[in-house]
Every structure is written in C-alpha cells, then in structure tokens.
Coordinates of N, CA and C in Angstrom, one line a residue:
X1 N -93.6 32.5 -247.1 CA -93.8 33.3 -248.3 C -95.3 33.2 -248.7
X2 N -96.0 31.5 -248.5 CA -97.2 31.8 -249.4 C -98.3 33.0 -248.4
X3 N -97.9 32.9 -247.0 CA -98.7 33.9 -245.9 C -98.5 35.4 -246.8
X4 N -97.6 35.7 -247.1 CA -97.0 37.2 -247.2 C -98.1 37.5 -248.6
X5 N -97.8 36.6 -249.8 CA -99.1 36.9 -250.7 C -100.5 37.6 -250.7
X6 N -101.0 35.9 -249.8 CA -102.2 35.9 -249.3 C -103.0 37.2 -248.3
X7 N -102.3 37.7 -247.9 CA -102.4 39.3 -247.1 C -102.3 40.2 -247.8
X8 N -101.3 40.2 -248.8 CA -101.4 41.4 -250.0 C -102.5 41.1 -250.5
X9 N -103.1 39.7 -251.6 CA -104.1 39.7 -252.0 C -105.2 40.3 -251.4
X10 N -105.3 40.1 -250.3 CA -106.4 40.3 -249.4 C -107.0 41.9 -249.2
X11 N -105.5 42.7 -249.0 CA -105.8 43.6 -248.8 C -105.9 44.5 -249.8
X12 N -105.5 43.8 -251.2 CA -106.0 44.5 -252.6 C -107.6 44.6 -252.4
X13 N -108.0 43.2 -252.3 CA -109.6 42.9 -252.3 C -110.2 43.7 -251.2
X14 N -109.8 44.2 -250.2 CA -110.9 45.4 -249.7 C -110.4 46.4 -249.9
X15 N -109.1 47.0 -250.4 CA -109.1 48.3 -250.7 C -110.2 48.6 -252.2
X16 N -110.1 47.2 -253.4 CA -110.9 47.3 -254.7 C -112.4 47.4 -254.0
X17 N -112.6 46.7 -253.2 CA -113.7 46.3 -252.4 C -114.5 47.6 -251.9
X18 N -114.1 48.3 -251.5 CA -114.0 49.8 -250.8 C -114.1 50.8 -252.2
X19 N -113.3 50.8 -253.1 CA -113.1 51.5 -254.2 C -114.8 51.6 -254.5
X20 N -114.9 50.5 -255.0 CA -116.4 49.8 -255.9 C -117.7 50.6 -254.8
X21 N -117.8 50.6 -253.4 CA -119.0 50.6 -252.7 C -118.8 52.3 -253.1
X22 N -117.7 53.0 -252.8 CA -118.1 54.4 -252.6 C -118.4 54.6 -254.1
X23 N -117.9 54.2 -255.6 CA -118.7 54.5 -256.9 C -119.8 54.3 -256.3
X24 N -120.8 53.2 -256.3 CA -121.5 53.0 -256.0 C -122.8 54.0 -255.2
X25 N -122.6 54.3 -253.9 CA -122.7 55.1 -253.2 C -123.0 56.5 -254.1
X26 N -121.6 57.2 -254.2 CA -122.2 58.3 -255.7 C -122.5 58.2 -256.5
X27 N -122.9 57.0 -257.4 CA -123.9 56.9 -258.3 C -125.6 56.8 -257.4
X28 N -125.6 56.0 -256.6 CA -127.1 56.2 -256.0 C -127.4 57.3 -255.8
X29 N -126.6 58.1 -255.2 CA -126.7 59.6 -254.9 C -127.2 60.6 -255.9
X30 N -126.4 60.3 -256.9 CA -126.6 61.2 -258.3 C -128.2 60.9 -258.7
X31 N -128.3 59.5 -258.6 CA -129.4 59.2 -259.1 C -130.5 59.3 -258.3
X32 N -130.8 59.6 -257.1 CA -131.7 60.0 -255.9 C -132.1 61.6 -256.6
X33 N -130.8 62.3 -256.9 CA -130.7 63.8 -256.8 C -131.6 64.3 -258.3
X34 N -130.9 63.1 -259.2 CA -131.9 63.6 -260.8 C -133.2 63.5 -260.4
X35 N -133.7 62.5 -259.8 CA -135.2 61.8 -259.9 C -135.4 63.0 -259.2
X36 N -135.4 63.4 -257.9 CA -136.1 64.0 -257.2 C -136.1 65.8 -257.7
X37 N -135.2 65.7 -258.6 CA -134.9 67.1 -259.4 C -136.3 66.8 -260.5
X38 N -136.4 65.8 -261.7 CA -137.6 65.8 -262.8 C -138.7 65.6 -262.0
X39 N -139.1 65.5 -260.5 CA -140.7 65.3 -260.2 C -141.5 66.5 -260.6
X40 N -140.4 67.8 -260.6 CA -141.3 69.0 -260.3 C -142.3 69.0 -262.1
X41 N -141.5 68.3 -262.8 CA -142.0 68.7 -264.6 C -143.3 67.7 -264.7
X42 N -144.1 66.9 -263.9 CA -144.2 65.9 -263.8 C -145.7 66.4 -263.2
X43 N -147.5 66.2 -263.7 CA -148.6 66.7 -263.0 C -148.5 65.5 -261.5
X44 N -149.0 65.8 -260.9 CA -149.0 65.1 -259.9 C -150.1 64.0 -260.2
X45 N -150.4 62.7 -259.5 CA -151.4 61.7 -259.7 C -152.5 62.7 -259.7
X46 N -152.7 63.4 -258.1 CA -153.9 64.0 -257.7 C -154.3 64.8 -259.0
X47 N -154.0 65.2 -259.7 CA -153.7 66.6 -260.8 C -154.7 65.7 -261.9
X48 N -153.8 65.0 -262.4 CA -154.9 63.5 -263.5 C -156.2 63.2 -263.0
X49 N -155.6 62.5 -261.9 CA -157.3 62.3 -261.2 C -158.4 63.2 -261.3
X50 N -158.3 64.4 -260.6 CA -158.8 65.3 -260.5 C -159.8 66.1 -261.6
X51 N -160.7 66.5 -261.7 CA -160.7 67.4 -263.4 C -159.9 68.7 -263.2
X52 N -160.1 69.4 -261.7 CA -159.5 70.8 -261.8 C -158.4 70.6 -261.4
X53 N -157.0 70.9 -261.8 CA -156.0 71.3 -260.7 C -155.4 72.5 -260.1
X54 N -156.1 72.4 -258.6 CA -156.0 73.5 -258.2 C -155.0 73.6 -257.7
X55 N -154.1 75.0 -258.3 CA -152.6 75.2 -257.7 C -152.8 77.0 -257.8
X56 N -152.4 77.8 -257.2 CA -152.3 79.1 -257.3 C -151.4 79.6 -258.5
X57 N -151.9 79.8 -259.5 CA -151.1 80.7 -260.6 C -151.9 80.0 -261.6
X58 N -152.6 78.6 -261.8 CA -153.1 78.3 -263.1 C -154.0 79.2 -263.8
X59 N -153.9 78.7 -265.0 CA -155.0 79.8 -265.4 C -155.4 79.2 -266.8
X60 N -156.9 79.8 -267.8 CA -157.5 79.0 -268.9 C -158.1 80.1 -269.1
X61 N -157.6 80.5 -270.5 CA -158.5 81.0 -271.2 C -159.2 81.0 -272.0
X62 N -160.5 81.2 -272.9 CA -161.6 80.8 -273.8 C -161.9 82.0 -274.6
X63 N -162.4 81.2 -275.2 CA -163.0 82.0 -277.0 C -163.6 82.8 -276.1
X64 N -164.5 84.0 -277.0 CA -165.2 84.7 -277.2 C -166.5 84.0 -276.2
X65 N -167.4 84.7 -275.6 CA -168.6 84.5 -274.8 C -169.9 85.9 -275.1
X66 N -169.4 86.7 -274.9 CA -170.5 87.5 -275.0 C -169.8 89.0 -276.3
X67 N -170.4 89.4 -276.7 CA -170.0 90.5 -276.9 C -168.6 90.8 -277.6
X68 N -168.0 89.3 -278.2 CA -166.8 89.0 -278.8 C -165.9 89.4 -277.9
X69 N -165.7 89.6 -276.6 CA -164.9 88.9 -275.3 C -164.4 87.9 -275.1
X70 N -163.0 87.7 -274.9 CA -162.7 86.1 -274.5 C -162.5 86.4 -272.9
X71 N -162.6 85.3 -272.4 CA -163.0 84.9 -271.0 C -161.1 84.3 -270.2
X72 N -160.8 84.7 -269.3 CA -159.9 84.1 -268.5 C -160.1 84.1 -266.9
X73 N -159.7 83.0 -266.7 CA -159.6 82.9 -265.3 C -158.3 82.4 -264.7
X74 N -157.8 82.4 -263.6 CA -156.9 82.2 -263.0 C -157.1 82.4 -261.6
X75 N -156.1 81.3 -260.6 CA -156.4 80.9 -259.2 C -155.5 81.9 -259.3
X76 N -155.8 83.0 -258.1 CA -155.1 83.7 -257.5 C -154.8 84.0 -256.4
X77 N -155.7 82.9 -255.4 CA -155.4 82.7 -254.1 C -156.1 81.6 -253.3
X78 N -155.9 81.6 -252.0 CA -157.3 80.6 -251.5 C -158.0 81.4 -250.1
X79 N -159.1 80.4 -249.8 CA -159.5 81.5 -248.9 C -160.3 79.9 -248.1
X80 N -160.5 80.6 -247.2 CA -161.5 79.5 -246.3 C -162.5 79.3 -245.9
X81 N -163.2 78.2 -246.0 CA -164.5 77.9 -245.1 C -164.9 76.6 -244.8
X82 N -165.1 76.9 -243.2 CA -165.5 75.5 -242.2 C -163.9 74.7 -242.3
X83 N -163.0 75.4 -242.5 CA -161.7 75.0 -242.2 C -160.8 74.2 -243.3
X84 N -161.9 74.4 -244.7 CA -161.1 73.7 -246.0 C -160.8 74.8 -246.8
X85 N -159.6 74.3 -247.3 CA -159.2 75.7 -248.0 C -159.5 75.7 -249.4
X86 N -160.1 76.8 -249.7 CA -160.8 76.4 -251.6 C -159.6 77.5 -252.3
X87 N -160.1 77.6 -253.7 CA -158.9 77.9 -254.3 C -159.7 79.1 -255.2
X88 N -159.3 80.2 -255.0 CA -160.3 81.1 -255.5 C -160.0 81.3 -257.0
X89 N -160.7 81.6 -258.0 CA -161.0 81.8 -259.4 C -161.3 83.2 -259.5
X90 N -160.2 83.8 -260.4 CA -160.5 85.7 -260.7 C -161.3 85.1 -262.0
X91 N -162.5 86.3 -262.5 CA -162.8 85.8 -263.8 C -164.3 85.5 -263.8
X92 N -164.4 84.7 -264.7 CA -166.4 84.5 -265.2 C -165.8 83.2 -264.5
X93 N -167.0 83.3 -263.6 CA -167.6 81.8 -263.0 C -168.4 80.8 -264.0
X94 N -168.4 80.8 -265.2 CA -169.3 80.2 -265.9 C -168.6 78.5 -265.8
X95 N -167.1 78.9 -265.8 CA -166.3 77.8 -265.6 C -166.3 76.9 -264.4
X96 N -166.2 77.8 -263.6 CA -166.3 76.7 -262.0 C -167.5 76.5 -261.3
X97 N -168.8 76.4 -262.8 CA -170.1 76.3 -262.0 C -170.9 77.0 -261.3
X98 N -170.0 78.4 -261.1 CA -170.8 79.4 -260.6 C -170.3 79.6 -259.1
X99 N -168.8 79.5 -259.0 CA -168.6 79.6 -257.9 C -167.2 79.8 -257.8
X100 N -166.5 81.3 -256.8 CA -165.8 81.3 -257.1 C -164.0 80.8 -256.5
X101 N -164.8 79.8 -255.2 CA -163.4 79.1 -254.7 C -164.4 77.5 -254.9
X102 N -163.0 76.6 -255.3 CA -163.4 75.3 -255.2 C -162.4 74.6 -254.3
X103 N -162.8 73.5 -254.2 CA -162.3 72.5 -252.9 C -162.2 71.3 -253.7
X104 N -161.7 69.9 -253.0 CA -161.4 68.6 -253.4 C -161.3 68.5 -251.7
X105 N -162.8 67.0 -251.5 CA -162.5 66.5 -250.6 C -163.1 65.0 -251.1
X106 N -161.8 64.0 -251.1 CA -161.5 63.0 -251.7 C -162.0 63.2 -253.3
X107 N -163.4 62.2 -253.5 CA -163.4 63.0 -255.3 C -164.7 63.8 -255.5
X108 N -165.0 64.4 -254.2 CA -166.0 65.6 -254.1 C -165.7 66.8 -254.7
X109 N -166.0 67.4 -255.7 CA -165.5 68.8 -256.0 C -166.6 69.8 -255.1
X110 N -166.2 70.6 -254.3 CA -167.3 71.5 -253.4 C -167.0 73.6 -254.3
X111 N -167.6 74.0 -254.1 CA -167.9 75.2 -254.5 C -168.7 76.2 -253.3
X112 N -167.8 77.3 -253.4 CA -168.6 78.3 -252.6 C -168.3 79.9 -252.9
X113 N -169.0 80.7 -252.4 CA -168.4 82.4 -252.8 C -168.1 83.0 -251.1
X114 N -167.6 84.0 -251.6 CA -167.2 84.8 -250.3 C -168.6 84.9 -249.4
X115 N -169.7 84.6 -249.8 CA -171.0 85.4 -249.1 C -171.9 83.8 -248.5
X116 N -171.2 82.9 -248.9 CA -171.6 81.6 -248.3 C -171.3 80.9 -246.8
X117 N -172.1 80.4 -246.6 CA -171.5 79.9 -244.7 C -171.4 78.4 -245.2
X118 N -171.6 77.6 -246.3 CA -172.2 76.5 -246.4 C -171.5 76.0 -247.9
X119 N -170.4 75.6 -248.2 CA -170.0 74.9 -249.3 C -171.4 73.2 -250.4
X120 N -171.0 74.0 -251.1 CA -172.0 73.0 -252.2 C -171.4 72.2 -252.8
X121 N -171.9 71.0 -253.1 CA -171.4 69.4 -253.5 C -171.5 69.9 -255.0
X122 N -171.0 70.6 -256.1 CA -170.7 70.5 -257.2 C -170.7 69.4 -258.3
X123 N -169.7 68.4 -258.0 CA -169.4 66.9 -259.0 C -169.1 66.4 -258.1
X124 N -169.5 64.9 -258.3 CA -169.1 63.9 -257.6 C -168.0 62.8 -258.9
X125 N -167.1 63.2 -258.6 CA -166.0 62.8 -259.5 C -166.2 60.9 -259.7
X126 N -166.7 60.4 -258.7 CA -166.7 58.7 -259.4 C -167.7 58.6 -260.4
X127 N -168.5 59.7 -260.9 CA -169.4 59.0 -261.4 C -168.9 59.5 -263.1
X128 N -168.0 60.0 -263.1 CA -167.4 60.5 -264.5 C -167.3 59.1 -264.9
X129 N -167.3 58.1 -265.1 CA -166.8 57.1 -266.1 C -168.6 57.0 -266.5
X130 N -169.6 57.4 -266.0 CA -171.0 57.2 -266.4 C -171.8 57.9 -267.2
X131 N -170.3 59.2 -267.6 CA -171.2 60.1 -268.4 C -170.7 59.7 -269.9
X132 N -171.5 60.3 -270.8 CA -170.7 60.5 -272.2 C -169.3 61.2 -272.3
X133 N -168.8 59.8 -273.2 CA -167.2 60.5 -273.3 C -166.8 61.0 -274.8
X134 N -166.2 62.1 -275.1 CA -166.2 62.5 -276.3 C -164.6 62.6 -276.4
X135 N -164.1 62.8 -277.2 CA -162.8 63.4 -278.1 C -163.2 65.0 -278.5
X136 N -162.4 65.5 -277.9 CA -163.2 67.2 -278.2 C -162.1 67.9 -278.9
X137 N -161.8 68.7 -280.3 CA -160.8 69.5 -280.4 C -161.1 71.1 -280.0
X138 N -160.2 71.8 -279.3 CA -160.5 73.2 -279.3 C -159.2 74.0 -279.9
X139 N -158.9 75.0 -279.8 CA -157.6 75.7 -279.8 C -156.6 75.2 -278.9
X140 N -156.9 74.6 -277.9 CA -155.7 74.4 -277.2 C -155.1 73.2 -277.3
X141 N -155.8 71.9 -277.6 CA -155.7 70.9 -278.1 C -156.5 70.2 -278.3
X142 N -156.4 68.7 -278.1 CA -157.8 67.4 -278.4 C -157.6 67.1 -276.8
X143 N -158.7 66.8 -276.7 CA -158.9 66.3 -275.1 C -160.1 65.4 -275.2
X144 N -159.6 64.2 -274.3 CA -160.5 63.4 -274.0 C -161.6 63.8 -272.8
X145 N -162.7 64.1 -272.9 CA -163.7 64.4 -272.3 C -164.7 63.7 -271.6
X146 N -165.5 64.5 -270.7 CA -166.9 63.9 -270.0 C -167.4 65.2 -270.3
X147 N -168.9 64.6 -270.8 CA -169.9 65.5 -271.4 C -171.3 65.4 -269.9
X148 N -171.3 66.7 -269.5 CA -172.7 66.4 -268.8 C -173.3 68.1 -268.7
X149 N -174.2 68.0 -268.8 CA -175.2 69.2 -268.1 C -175.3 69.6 -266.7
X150 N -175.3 71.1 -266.6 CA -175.5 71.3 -265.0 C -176.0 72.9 -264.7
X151 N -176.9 73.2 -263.7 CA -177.1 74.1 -263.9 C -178.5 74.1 -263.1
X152 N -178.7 75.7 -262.3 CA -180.2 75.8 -261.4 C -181.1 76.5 -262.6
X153 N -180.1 78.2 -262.2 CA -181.3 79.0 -263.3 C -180.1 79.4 -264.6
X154 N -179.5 78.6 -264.7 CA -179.0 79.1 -266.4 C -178.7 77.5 -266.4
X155 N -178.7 76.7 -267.6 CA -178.4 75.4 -267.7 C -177.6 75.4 -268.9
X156 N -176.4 74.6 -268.0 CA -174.8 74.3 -269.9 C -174.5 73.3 -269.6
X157 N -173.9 73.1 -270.7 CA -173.7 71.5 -271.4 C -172.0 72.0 -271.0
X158 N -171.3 70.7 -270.4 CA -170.2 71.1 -270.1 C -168.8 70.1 -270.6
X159 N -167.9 70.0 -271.6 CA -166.8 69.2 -271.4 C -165.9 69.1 -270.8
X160 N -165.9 68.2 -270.0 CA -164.6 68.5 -269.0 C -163.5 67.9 -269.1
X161 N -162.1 67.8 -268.6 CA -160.8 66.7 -268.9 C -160.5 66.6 -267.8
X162 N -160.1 65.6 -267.2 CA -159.4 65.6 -265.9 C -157.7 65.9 -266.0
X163 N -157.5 66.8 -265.0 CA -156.2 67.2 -265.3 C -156.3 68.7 -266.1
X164 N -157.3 69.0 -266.8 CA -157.3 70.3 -267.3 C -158.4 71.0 -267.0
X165 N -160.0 70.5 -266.5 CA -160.8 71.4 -266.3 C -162.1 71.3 -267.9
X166 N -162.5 72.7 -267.7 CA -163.4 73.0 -268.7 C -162.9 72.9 -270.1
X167 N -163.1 72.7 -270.4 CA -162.9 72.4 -272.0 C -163.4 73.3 -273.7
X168 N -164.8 73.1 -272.8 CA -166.0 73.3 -273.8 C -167.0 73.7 -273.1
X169 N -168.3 74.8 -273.6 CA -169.3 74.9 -272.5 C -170.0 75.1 -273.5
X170 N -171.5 75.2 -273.4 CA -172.4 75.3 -274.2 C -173.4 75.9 -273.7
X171 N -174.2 77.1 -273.5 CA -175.5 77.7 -273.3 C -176.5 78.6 -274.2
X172 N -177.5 77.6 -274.5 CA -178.3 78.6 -275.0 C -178.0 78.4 -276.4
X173 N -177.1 77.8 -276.6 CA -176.6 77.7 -278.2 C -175.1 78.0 -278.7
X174 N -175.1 79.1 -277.7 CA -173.3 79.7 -277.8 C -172.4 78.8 -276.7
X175 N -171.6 78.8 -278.1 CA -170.0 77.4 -277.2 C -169.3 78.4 -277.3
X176 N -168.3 78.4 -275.9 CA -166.5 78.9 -275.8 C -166.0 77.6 -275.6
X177 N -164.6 77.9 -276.0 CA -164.1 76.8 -276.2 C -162.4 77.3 -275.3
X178 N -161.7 76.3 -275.2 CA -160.4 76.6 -274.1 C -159.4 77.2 -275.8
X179 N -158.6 78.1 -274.9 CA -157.9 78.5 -276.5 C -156.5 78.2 -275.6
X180 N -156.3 78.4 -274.4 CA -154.8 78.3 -273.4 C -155.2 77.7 -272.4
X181 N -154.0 77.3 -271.5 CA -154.0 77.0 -270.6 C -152.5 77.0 -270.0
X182 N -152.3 77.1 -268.8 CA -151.2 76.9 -268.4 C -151.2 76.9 -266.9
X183 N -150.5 75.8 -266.5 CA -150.4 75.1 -265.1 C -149.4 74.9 -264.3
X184 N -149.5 75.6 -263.6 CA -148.0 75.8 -262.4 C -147.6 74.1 -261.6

C-alpha cells in the first residue's frame, strides 16, 4: 500500500510539475512579444547619440527666415556616394550646413550635393561636449543644446540637440527657431 501512494504522489508532482513549466513558457512568451512590440515607440541609442536622425519621413520646421517664410525640411530619400548612403533633405539647406544629403560614419557627420564626387567632414560629433552648452526654448520645446559657429562664405551661429538636429540658427542677426518636428 505505502508503494501505491508514493506513485500517485509522484505522478501528481510531474503532472503539477508540467502544469507550472508551460504557464511559465507562455508567460515568457507574452513577455518576449510586448517588449519587442514597445521597441518601435522607443528613439533608438544611435538616434540620442547622434545630433541628426536620419530616417526617411522626418521632418522640422522653423519660424520665419526671409521674407516672413517659414522654412521646412524633410528626408525624402537617400541617394549615394562612394558607396555610403546619405539621406537627402527637401528644403533650405541652411539647416544641414549647406548640404543636401548627410551621412554618419561612426560620430563623423559627412555632407554632400548631387554635383559632388567627394563627401565633406561637416561635425565631428566627439567634440560636442567642448562646445558651449545652453538650455534653449523655441516653439517646439526646451532643448538642451551645443552652441557653435560654422560656415565658408555665409557664417551662423548654430544650436544643436542630439536626437533632434537644428534647434536655433543665427545669421547676420536674424534667428529661426524649430516651431515642429516630427520623427518616424
């Protein structure tokens, strides 16, 4: 008799046994499936790092510039040269430095136009913790900033955010400022 127990018991404990692993199992599961469902709402590291993030549909609009015009730009596609693919900008280049596809190679921001054979070293992204940092408000929000100058034959004063780009620009006296922004 005490054999005949000891087998039932036993075989409670791996059928309970069994029970427990497959909850188990579909809870990991569930929870594999949320996580990897919220990444998409989520900028990517590279996106923070970065100042621009270049993804095809973003776009930023600004105050007034000339002639009581506001200014927008938006990536509308990419295009290539020397085998890196830059991310083209419809719109006033005033924002992307004068150029209208950019690149990321490591924390190099490069810049070129359709009529170039030869991409240009734009920012060298390590050296942003060396410039002046401001707290800037515009219409779109407060952003923490790097303030620097740049420029051949027209010279601006530029804020920038990492993760969002241009901010603020300054030439000559006249500032635009970011009023939108929105990032795919």
């Amino acid at each position: 008799m005490g054999g005949g127990l000891g087998a039932t018991s036993l075989a409670h404990r791996i059928i309970y046994y069994n029970i427990i692993m497959r909850y188990l199992a579909l809870f990991l599961s569930i929870s594999i499936l949320l996580l990897e469902g919220c990444k998409e709402n989520v900028i990517s590291s590279d996106n923070e790092k970065n100042i621009y993030p270049l993804k095809v549909g973003n776009q930023w609009i600004y105050s007034q510039w000339l002639y009581g015009l506001g200014d927008t730009i938006t990536i509308d596609n990419t295009s290539t040269l020397n085998g890196k693919i830059g991310y083209h900008f419809s719109g006033v280049w005033t924002y992307t430095f004068e150029n209208f596809n950019l690149y990321y190679d490591n924390s190099k921001l490069y810049g070129f136009n359709t009529w170039d054979s030869v991409a240009t070293e734009l920012l060298d992204e390590n050296i942003l913790e060396t410039l002046p940092a401001e707290t800037v408000s515009v219409p779109a929000g407060t952003f923490y900033t790097y303030k620097f100058t740049w420029g051949n034959k027209h010279i601006y004063t530029y804020w920038i955010s990492r993760g969002v780009g241009v901010v603020k620009v300054m030439r000559n006296g006249m500032v635009t400022e970011l009023i939108n922004f929105t990032l795919n």
